[in-house]
Amino acid sequence: MSDDTLLKLAAVIESRKGGDPAQSYVAKLFDKGTDTILKKVGEEATELVMAAKDGERQKIVYETADLWFHSLVALAHFGLGPQDVLDELARREGLSGLQEFAQRKEK
């Protein structure tokens, strides 16, 4: 998945805000609100962990796609998008995980 694919998907998700919940799964999530959106992110994360523990490669990919999708819905719900995450990853480029973690503690 390229940055372009993420941005296109985010645009589709954004376009479904305020849509008819009977016609769109994304509109239904937005209509139900924060708790429902976050519950879906949690469910998908758990399903990814279970697939990974089972070592099912295709299921790992499938569940990761579900997690990314629902994470994009959550980002949109909070007025954020994939570019915000990509910018943060770019900021971390060249830092070790330990360095990045230490910088978080300093803040």
Short mmCIF file of N, CA and C in Angstrom, two decimals:
data_model
loop_
_atom_site.label_atom_id
_atom_site.label_comp_id
_atom_site.label_asym_id
_atom_site.label_seq_id
_atom_site.Cartn_x
_atom_site.Cartn_y
_atom_site.Cartn_z
N MET A 1 0.86 -1.18 0.00
CA MET A 1 0.00 0.00 0.00
C MET A 1 0.90 1.23 0.00
N SER A 2 0.67 2.09 -0.92
CA SER A 2 1.47 3.30 -1.00
C SER A 2 0.80 4.41 -0.21
N ASP A 3 1.54 5.50 -0.02
CA ASP A 3 0.96 6.67 0.62
C ASP A 3 -0.30 7.09 -0.14
N ASP A 4 -0.24 6.99 -1.47
CA ASP A 4 -1.35 7.39 -2.32
C ASP A 4 -2.60 6.56 -2.01
N THR A 5 -2.44 5.28 -1.80
CA THR A 5 -3.57 4.41 -1.48
C THR A 5 -4.18 4.81 -0.15
N LEU A 6 -3.34 5.07 0.83
CA LEU A 6 -3.85 5.52 2.13
C LEU A 6 -4.62 6.84 2.00
N LEU A 7 -4.07 7.76 1.23
CA LEU A 7 -4.72 9.07 1.07
C LEU A 7 -6.05 8.94 0.33
N LYS A 8 -6.10 8.06 -0.68
CA LYS A 8 -7.36 7.83 -1.40
C LYS A 8 -8.41 7.22 -0.48
N LEU A 9 -8.00 6.23 0.30
CA LEU A 9 -8.93 5.60 1.23
C LEU A 9 -9.40 6.61 2.28
N ALA A 10 -8.50 7.44 2.77
CA ALA A 10 -8.88 8.46 3.75
C ALA A 10 -9.89 9.43 3.15
N ALA A 11 -9.73 9.77 1.87
CA ALA A 11 -10.67 10.68 1.21
C ALA A 11 -12.06 10.03 1.11
N VAL A 12 -12.10 8.75 0.81
CA VAL A 12 -13.39 8.05 0.75
C VAL A 12 -14.04 8.04 2.14
N ILE A 13 -13.26 7.73 3.15
CA ILE A 13 -13.77 7.72 4.52
C ILE A 13 -14.32 9.10 4.88
N GLU A 14 -13.56 10.14 4.59
CA GLU A 14 -13.98 11.51 4.88
C GLU A 14 -15.29 11.84 4.16
N SER A 15 -15.43 11.36 2.93
CA SER A 15 -16.64 11.65 2.15
C SER A 15 -17.88 10.97 2.71
N ARG A 16 -17.70 9.95 3.53
CA ARG A 16 -18.83 9.22 4.11
C ARG A 16 -19.31 9.83 5.42
N LYS A 17 -18.55 10.77 5.98
CA LYS A 17 -19.00 11.46 7.20
C LYS A 17 -20.34 12.14 6.90
N GLY A 18 -21.28 11.97 7.80
CA GLY A 18 -22.58 12.60 7.61
C GLY A 18 -23.46 11.90 6.60
N GLY A 19 -22.97 10.78 6.05
CA GLY A 19 -23.77 10.02 5.09
C GLY A 19 -24.87 9.23 5.78
N ASP A 20 -25.62 8.53 4.98
CA ASP A 20 -26.73 7.74 5.48
C ASP A 20 -26.21 6.43 6.09
N PRO A 21 -26.39 6.27 7.41
CA PRO A 21 -25.90 5.05 8.07
C PRO A 21 -26.51 3.76 7.52
N ALA A 22 -27.67 3.87 6.88
CA ALA A 22 -28.29 2.69 6.30
C ALA A 22 -27.64 2.31 4.97
N GLN A 23 -26.87 3.23 4.40
CA GLN A 23 -26.27 3.01 3.09
C GLN A 23 -24.76 2.81 3.13
N SER A 24 -24.12 3.16 4.26
CA SER A 24 -22.66 3.13 4.33
C SER A 24 -22.20 2.65 5.70
N TYR A 25 -21.33 1.64 5.68
CA TYR A 25 -20.75 1.14 6.93
C TYR A 25 -19.97 2.24 7.65
N VAL A 26 -19.19 3.02 6.89
CA VAL A 26 -18.40 4.10 7.49
C VAL A 26 -19.32 5.15 8.10
N ALA A 27 -20.37 5.53 7.38
CA ALA A 27 -21.33 6.50 7.91
C ALA A 27 -21.97 5.96 9.19
N LYS A 28 -22.21 4.66 9.22
CA LYS A 28 -22.79 4.03 10.41
C LYS A 28 -21.83 4.14 11.60
N LEU A 29 -20.54 3.90 11.35
CA LEU A 29 -19.55 4.04 12.43
C LEU A 29 -19.52 5.47 12.95
N PHE A 30 -19.45 6.44 12.02
CA PHE A 30 -19.43 7.85 12.45
C PHE A 30 -20.70 8.20 13.22
N ASP A 31 -21.84 7.71 12.77
CA ASP A 31 -23.12 7.99 13.42
C ASP A 31 -23.15 7.45 14.84
N LYS A 32 -22.56 6.29 15.04
CA LYS A 32 -22.57 5.66 16.37
C LYS A 32 -21.56 6.31 17.32
N GLY A 33 -20.52 6.94 16.77
CA GLY A 33 -19.63 7.74 17.59
C GLY A 33 -18.36 7.07 18.07
N THR A 34 -17.68 7.80 18.93
CA THR A 34 -16.34 7.47 19.40
C THR A 34 -16.23 6.05 19.96
N ASP A 35 -17.12 5.69 20.87
CA ASP A 35 -17.00 4.38 21.52
C ASP A 35 -17.07 3.24 20.51
N THR A 36 -17.98 3.34 19.56
CA THR A 36 -18.11 2.29 18.56
C THR A 36 -16.88 2.22 17.67
N ILE A 37 -16.38 3.37 17.26
CA ILE A 37 -15.18 3.41 16.40
C ILE A 37 -13.99 2.81 17.14
N LEU A 38 -13.79 3.21 18.38
CA LEU A 38 -12.65 2.70 19.15
C LEU A 38 -12.80 1.22 19.47
N LYS A 39 -14.02 0.77 19.69
CA LYS A 39 -14.26 -0.65 19.92
C LYS A 39 -13.84 -1.46 18.69
N LYS A 40 -14.17 -0.96 17.50
CA LYS A 40 -13.78 -1.66 16.27
C LYS A 40 -12.26 -1.71 16.12
N VAL A 41 -11.58 -0.63 16.46
CA VAL A 41 -10.11 -0.64 16.39
C VAL A 41 -9.57 -1.71 17.33
N GLY A 42 -10.10 -1.75 18.54
CA GLY A 42 -9.67 -2.75 19.51
C GLY A 42 -9.95 -4.17 19.05
N GLU A 43 -11.12 -4.39 18.49
CA GLU A 43 -11.48 -5.73 17.99
C GLU A 43 -10.52 -6.16 16.87
N GLU A 44 -10.26 -5.25 15.96
CA GLU A 44 -9.38 -5.60 14.84
C GLU A 44 -7.94 -5.84 15.32
N ALA A 45 -7.49 -5.07 16.30
CA ALA A 45 -6.15 -5.29 16.85
C ALA A 45 -6.07 -6.67 17.49
N THR A 46 -7.10 -7.03 18.22
CA THR A 46 -7.13 -8.35 18.86
C THR A 46 -7.15 -9.47 17.81
N GLU A 47 -7.93 -9.28 16.76
CA GLU A 47 -7.98 -10.29 15.70
C GLU A 47 -6.63 -10.43 14.99
N LEU A 48 -5.92 -9.33 14.84
CA LEU A 48 -4.57 -9.39 14.26
C LEU A 48 -3.63 -10.17 15.16
N VAL A 49 -3.69 -9.91 16.45
CA VAL A 49 -2.83 -10.63 17.39
C VAL A 49 -3.13 -12.13 17.33
N MET A 50 -4.41 -12.48 17.29
CA MET A 50 -4.77 -13.90 17.24
C MET A 50 -4.29 -14.55 15.94
N ALA A 51 -4.43 -13.85 14.82
CA ALA A 51 -3.95 -14.39 13.55
C ALA A 51 -2.43 -14.57 13.57
N ALA A 52 -1.74 -13.61 14.15
CA ALA A 52 -0.28 -13.70 14.22
C ALA A 52 0.16 -14.86 15.13
N LYS A 53 -0.53 -15.04 16.23
CA LYS A 53 -0.19 -16.15 17.12
C LYS A 53 -0.39 -17.49 16.41
N ASP A 54 -1.37 -17.56 15.52
CA ASP A 54 -1.62 -18.79 14.76
C ASP A 54 -0.68 -18.92 13.57
N GLY A 55 0.02 -17.84 13.24
CA GLY A 55 0.98 -17.88 12.14
C GLY A 55 0.34 -17.97 10.76
N GLU A 56 -0.91 -17.55 10.65
CA GLU A 56 -1.63 -17.62 9.38
C GLU A 56 -1.33 -16.37 8.56
N ARG A 57 -0.39 -16.50 7.62
CA ARG A 57 0.11 -15.34 6.88
C ARG A 57 -1.00 -14.54 6.18
N GLN A 58 -1.87 -15.21 5.45
CA GLN A 58 -2.92 -14.49 4.73
C GLN A 58 -3.89 -13.82 5.70
N LYS A 59 -4.18 -14.49 6.79
CA LYS A 59 -5.09 -13.91 7.79
C LYS A 59 -4.43 -12.72 8.48
N ILE A 60 -3.12 -12.77 8.67
CA ILE A 60 -2.39 -11.63 9.24
C ILE A 60 -2.55 -10.42 8.33
N VAL A 61 -2.40 -10.62 7.03
CA VAL A 61 -2.56 -9.53 6.06
C VAL A 61 -3.99 -9.00 6.11
N TYR A 62 -4.96 -9.89 6.10
CA TYR A 62 -6.37 -9.51 6.12
C TYR A 62 -6.71 -8.70 7.37
N GLU A 63 -6.28 -9.18 8.51
CA GLU A 63 -6.58 -8.50 9.77
C GLU A 63 -5.83 -7.17 9.88
N THR A 64 -4.62 -7.11 9.34
CA THR A 64 -3.89 -5.84 9.32
C THR A 64 -4.63 -4.82 8.47
N ALA A 65 -5.15 -5.26 7.33
CA ALA A 65 -5.94 -4.35 6.48
C ALA A 65 -7.16 -3.84 7.24
N ASP A 66 -7.84 -4.72 7.96
CA ASP A 66 -8.99 -4.29 8.76
C ASP A 66 -8.58 -3.29 9.83
N LEU A 67 -7.45 -3.56 10.48
CA LEU A 67 -6.98 -2.65 11.53
C LEU A 67 -6.61 -1.29 10.95
N TRP A 68 -5.90 -1.29 9.83
CA TRP A 68 -5.53 -0.02 9.20
C TRP A 68 -6.78 0.75 8.80
N PHE A 69 -7.76 0.05 8.20
CA PHE A 69 -8.99 0.71 7.78
C PHE A 69 -9.69 1.37 8.97
N HIS A 70 -9.89 0.61 10.03
CA HIS A 70 -10.59 1.16 11.20
C HIS A 70 -9.76 2.24 11.89
N SER A 71 -8.45 2.14 11.82
CA SER A 71 -7.58 3.20 12.36
C SER A 71 -7.76 4.48 11.55
N LEU A 72 -7.92 4.35 10.24
CA LEU A 72 -8.17 5.53 9.41
C LEU A 72 -9.51 6.16 9.74
N VAL A 73 -10.51 5.34 10.04
CA VAL A 73 -11.81 5.87 10.47
C VAL A 73 -11.62 6.64 11.78
N ALA A 74 -10.88 6.06 12.72
CA ALA A 74 -10.63 6.75 14.00
C ALA A 74 -9.89 8.06 13.78
N LEU A 75 -8.87 8.05 12.94
CA LEU A 75 -8.15 9.29 12.66
C LEU A 75 -9.10 10.35 12.12
N ALA A 76 -9.94 9.97 11.15
CA ALA A 76 -10.89 10.92 10.56
C ALA A 76 -11.86 11.45 11.60
N HIS A 77 -12.28 10.58 12.50
CA HIS A 77 -13.21 10.99 13.56
C HIS A 77 -12.62 12.10 14.42
N PHE A 78 -11.31 12.07 14.60
CA PHE A 78 -10.63 13.07 15.42
C PHE A 78 -10.00 14.19 14.59
N GLY A 79 -10.39 14.28 13.31
CA GLY A 79 -9.91 15.36 12.46
C GLY A 79 -8.47 15.18 12.01
N LEU A 80 -8.03 13.94 11.97
CA LEU A 80 -6.66 13.62 11.55
C LEU A 80 -6.72 12.74 10.31
N GLY A 81 -5.57 12.52 9.71
CA GLY A 81 -5.51 11.67 8.53
C GLY A 81 -4.20 10.94 8.45
N PRO A 82 -4.04 10.12 7.42
CA PRO A 82 -2.82 9.34 7.29
C PRO A 82 -1.58 10.20 7.18
N GLN A 83 -1.69 11.39 6.62
CA GLN A 83 -0.52 12.24 6.48
C GLN A 83 0.04 12.63 7.85
N ASP A 84 -0.84 12.79 8.84
CA ASP A 84 -0.38 13.08 10.20
C ASP A 84 0.50 11.96 10.74
N VAL A 85 0.10 10.72 10.47
CA VAL A 85 0.87 9.56 10.92
C VAL A 85 2.16 9.44 10.11
N LEU A 86 2.06 9.63 8.80
CA LEU A 86 3.26 9.56 7.96
C LEU A 86 4.27 10.63 8.36
N ASP A 87 3.79 11.82 8.70
CA ASP A 87 4.69 12.88 9.16
C ASP A 87 5.39 12.49 10.46
N GLU A 88 4.65 11.85 11.36
CA GLU A 88 5.25 11.41 12.62
C GLU A 88 6.29 10.33 12.37
N LEU A 89 5.99 9.40 11.48
CA LEU A 89 6.97 8.37 11.15
C LEU A 89 8.22 8.97 10.52
N ALA A 90 8.03 9.96 9.67
CA ALA A 90 9.17 10.64 9.05
C ALA A 90 10.00 11.36 10.11
N ARG A 91 9.32 11.93 11.10
CA ARG A 91 10.04 12.62 12.19
C ARG A 91 10.92 11.63 12.95
N ARG A 92 10.45 10.42 13.09
CA ARG A 92 11.18 9.39 13.84
C ARG A 92 12.28 8.72 13.03
N GLU A 93 12.30 8.95 11.74
CA GLU A 93 13.29 8.29 10.89
C GLU A 93 14.70 8.59 11.37
N GLY A 94 15.49 7.57 11.47
CA GLY A 94 16.87 7.73 11.91
C GLY A 94 17.05 7.66 13.41
N LEU A 95 15.96 7.64 14.16
CA LEU A 95 16.04 7.49 15.61
C LEU A 95 15.88 6.01 15.96
N SER A 96 16.61 5.57 16.93
CA SER A 96 16.36 4.22 17.41
C SER A 96 15.07 4.27 18.23
N GLY A 97 14.46 3.14 18.40
CA GLY A 97 13.25 3.08 19.22
C GLY A 97 13.51 3.56 20.63
N LEU A 98 14.68 3.27 21.15
CA LEU A 98 15.02 3.71 22.50
C LEU A 98 15.15 5.23 22.57
N GLN A 99 15.76 5.83 21.54
CA GLN A 99 15.88 7.29 21.50
C GLN A 99 14.51 7.94 21.42
N GLU A 100 13.65 7.41 20.56
CA GLU A 100 12.33 7.98 20.38
C GLU A 100 11.54 7.87 21.67
N PHE A 101 11.62 6.74 22.34
CA PHE A 101 10.92 6.56 23.60
C PHE A 101 11.43 7.52 24.66
N ALA A 102 12.74 7.73 24.73
CA ALA A 102 13.32 8.67 25.70
C ALA A 102 12.84 10.09 25.44
N GLN A 103 12.72 10.47 24.16
CA GLN A 103 12.23 11.80 23.82
C GLN A 103 10.79 12.00 24.27
N ARG A 104 9.98 10.96 24.19
CA ARG A 104 8.60 11.05 24.66
C ARG A 104 8.55 11.31 26.15
N LYS A 105 9.43 10.65 26.91
CA LYS A 105 9.47 10.83 28.35
C LYS A 105 9.87 12.24 28.74
N GLU A 106 10.72 12.86 27.92
CA GLU A 106 11.20 14.21 28.21
C GLU A 106 10.09 15.25 28.06
N LYS A 107 9.10 14.96 27.23
CA LYS A 107 8.03 15.92 26.95
C LYS A 107 7.08 16.05 28.06
#
